[in-house]
mmCIF file of the C-alpha atoms, coordinates in Angstrom:
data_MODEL
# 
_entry.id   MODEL 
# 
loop_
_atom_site.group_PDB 
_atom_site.id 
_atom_site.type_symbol 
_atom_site.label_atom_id 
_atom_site.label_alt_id 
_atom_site.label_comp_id 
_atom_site.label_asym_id 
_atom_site.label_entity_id 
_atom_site.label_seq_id 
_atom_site.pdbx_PDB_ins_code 
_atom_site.Cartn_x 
_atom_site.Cartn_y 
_atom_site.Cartn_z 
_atom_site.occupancy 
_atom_site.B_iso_or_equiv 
_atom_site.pdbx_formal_charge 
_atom_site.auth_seq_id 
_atom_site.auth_comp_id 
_atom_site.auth_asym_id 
_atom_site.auth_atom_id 
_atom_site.pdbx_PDB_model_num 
ATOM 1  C CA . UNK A 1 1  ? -4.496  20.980  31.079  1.00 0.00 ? 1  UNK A CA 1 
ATOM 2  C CA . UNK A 1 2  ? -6.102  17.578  31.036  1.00 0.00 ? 2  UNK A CA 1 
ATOM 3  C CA . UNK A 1 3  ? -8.877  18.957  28.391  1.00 0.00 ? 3  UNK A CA 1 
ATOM 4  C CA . UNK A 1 4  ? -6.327  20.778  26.385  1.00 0.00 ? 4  UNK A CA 1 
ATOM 5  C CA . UNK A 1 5  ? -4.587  17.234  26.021  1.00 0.00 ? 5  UNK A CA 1 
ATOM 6  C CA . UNK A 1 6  ? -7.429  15.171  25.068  1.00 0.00 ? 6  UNK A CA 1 
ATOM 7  C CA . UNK A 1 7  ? -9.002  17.717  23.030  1.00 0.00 ? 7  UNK A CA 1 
ATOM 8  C CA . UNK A 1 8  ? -5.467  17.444  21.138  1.00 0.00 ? 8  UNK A CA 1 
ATOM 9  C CA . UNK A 1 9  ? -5.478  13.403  20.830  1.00 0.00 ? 9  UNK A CA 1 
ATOM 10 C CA . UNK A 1 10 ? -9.083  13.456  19.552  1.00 0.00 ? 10 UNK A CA 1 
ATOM 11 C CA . UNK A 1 11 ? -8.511  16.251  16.780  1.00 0.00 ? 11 UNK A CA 1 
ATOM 12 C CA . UNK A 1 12 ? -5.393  13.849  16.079  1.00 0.00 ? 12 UNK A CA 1 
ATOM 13 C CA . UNK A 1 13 ? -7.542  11.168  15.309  1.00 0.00 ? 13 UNK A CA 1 
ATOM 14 C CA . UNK A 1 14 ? -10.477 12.888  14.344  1.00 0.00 ? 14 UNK A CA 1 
ATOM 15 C CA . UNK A 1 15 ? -8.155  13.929  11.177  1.00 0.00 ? 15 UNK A CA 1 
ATOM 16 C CA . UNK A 1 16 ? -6.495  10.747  10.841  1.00 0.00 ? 16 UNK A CA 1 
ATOM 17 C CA . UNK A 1 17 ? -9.227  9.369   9.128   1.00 0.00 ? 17 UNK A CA 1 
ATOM 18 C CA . UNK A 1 18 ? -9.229  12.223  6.621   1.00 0.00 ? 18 UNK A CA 1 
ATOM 19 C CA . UNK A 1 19 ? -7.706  9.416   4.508   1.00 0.00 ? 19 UNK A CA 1 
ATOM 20 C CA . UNK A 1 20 ? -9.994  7.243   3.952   1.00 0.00 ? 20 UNK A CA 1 
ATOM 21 C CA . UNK A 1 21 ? -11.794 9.920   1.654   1.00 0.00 ? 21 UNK A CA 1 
ATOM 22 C CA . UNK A 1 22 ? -9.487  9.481   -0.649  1.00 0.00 ? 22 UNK A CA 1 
ATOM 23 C CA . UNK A 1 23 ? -10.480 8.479   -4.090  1.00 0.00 ? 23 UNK A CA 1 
ATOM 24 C CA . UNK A 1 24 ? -9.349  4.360   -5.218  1.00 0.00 ? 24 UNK A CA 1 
ATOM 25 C CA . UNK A 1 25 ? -6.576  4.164   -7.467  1.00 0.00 ? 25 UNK A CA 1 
ATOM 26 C CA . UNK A 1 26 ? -7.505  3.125   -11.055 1.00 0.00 ? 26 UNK A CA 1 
ATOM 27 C CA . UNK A 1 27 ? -6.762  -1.310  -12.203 1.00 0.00 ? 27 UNK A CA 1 
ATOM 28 C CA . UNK A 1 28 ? -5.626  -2.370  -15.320 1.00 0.00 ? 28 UNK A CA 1 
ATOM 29 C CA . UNK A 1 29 ? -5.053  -6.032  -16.421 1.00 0.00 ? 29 UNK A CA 1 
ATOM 30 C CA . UNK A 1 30 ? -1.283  -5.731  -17.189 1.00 0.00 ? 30 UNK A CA 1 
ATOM 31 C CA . UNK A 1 31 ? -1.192  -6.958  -20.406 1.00 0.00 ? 31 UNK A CA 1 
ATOM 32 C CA . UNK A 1 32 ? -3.826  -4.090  -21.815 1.00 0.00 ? 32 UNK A CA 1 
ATOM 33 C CA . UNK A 1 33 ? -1.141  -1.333  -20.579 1.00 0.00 ? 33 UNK A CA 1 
ATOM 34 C CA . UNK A 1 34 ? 2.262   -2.881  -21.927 1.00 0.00 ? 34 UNK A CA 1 
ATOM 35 C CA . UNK A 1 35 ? 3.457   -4.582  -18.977 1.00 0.00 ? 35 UNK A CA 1 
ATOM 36 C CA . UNK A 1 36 ? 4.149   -8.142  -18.911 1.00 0.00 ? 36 UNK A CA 1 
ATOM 37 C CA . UNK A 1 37 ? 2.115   -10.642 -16.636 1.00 0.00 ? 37 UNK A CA 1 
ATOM 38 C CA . UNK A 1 38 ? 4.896   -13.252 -16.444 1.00 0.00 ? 38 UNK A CA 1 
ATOM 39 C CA . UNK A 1 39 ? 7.506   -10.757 -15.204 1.00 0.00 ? 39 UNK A CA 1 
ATOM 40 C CA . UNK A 1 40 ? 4.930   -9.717  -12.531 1.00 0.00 ? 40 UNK A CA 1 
ATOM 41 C CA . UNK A 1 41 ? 4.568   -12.936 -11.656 1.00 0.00 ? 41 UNK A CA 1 
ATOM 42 C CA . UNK A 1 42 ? 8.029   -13.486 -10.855 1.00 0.00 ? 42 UNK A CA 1 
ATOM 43 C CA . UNK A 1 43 ? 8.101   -10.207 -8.331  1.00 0.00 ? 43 UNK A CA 1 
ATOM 44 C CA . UNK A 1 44 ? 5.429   -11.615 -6.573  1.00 0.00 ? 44 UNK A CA 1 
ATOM 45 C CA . UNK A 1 45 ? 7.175   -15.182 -6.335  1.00 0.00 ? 45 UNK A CA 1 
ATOM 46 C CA . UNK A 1 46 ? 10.502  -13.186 -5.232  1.00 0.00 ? 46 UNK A CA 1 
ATOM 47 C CA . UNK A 1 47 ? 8.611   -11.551 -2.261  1.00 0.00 ? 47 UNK A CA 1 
ATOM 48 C CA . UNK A 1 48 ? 7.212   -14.484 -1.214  1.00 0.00 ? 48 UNK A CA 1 
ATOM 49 C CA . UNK A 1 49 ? 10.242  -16.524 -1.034  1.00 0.00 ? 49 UNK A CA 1 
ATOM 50 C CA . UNK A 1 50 ? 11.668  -14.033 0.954   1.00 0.00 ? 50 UNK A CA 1 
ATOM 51 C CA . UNK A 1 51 ? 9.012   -13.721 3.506   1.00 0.00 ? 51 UNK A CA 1 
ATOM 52 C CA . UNK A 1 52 ? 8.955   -18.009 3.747   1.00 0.00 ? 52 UNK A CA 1 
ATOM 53 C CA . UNK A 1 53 ? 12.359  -17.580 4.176   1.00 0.00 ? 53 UNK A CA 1 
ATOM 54 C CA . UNK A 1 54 ? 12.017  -15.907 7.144   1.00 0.00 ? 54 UNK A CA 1 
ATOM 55 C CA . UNK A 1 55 ? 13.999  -13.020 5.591   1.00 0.00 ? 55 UNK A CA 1 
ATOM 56 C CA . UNK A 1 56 ? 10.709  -10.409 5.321   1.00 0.00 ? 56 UNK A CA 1 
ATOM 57 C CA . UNK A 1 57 ? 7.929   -10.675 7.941   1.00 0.00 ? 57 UNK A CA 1 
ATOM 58 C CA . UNK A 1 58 ? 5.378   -9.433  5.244   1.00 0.00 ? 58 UNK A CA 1 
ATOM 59 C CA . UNK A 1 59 ? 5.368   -7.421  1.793   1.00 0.00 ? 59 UNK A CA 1 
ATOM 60 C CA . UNK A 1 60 ? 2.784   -5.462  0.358   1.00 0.00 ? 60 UNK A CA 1 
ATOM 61 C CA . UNK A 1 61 ? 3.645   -4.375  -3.503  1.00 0.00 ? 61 UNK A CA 1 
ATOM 62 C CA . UNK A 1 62 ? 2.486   -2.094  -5.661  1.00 0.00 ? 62 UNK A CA 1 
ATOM 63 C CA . UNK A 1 63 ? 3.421   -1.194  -9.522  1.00 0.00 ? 63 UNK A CA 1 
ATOM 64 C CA . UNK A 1 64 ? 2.597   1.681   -11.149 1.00 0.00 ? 64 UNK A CA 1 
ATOM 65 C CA . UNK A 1 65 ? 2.785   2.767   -14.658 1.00 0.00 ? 65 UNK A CA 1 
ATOM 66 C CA . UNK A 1 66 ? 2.775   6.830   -15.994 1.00 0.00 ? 66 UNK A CA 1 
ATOM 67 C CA . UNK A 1 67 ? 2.333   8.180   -12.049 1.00 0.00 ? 67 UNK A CA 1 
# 
């Protein structure tokens, strides 16, 4: 029973790191695909207020544009 469980955890992690295959996701300087710098700007500055604030331990954001 012992093996059957740690056979089980190490397949589980084995495949975890299927991920990390994965192919980047493509950058574009917002400006060159219509979106406006300045109002990016101003999420970022948002998010950070609200994680000096106390209010959010941490944000991570991420915009995308046609999928």
């Amino acid at each position: 029973m012992k093996f059957m469980m740690g056979l089980a955890i190490w397949s589980a992690a084995a495949l975890s790191g299927v991920g990390a295959w994965a192919q980047a996701l493509p950058t574009a300087e917002p400006d060159m695909v219509g979106m406006s710098s300045e109002r990016l700007d101003r999420i970022g500055a948002a998010f950070e207020a609200e994680v000096d604030r106390g209010e959010l331990p941490g944000a991570v954001i991420m915009v995308a544009r046609d999928g």
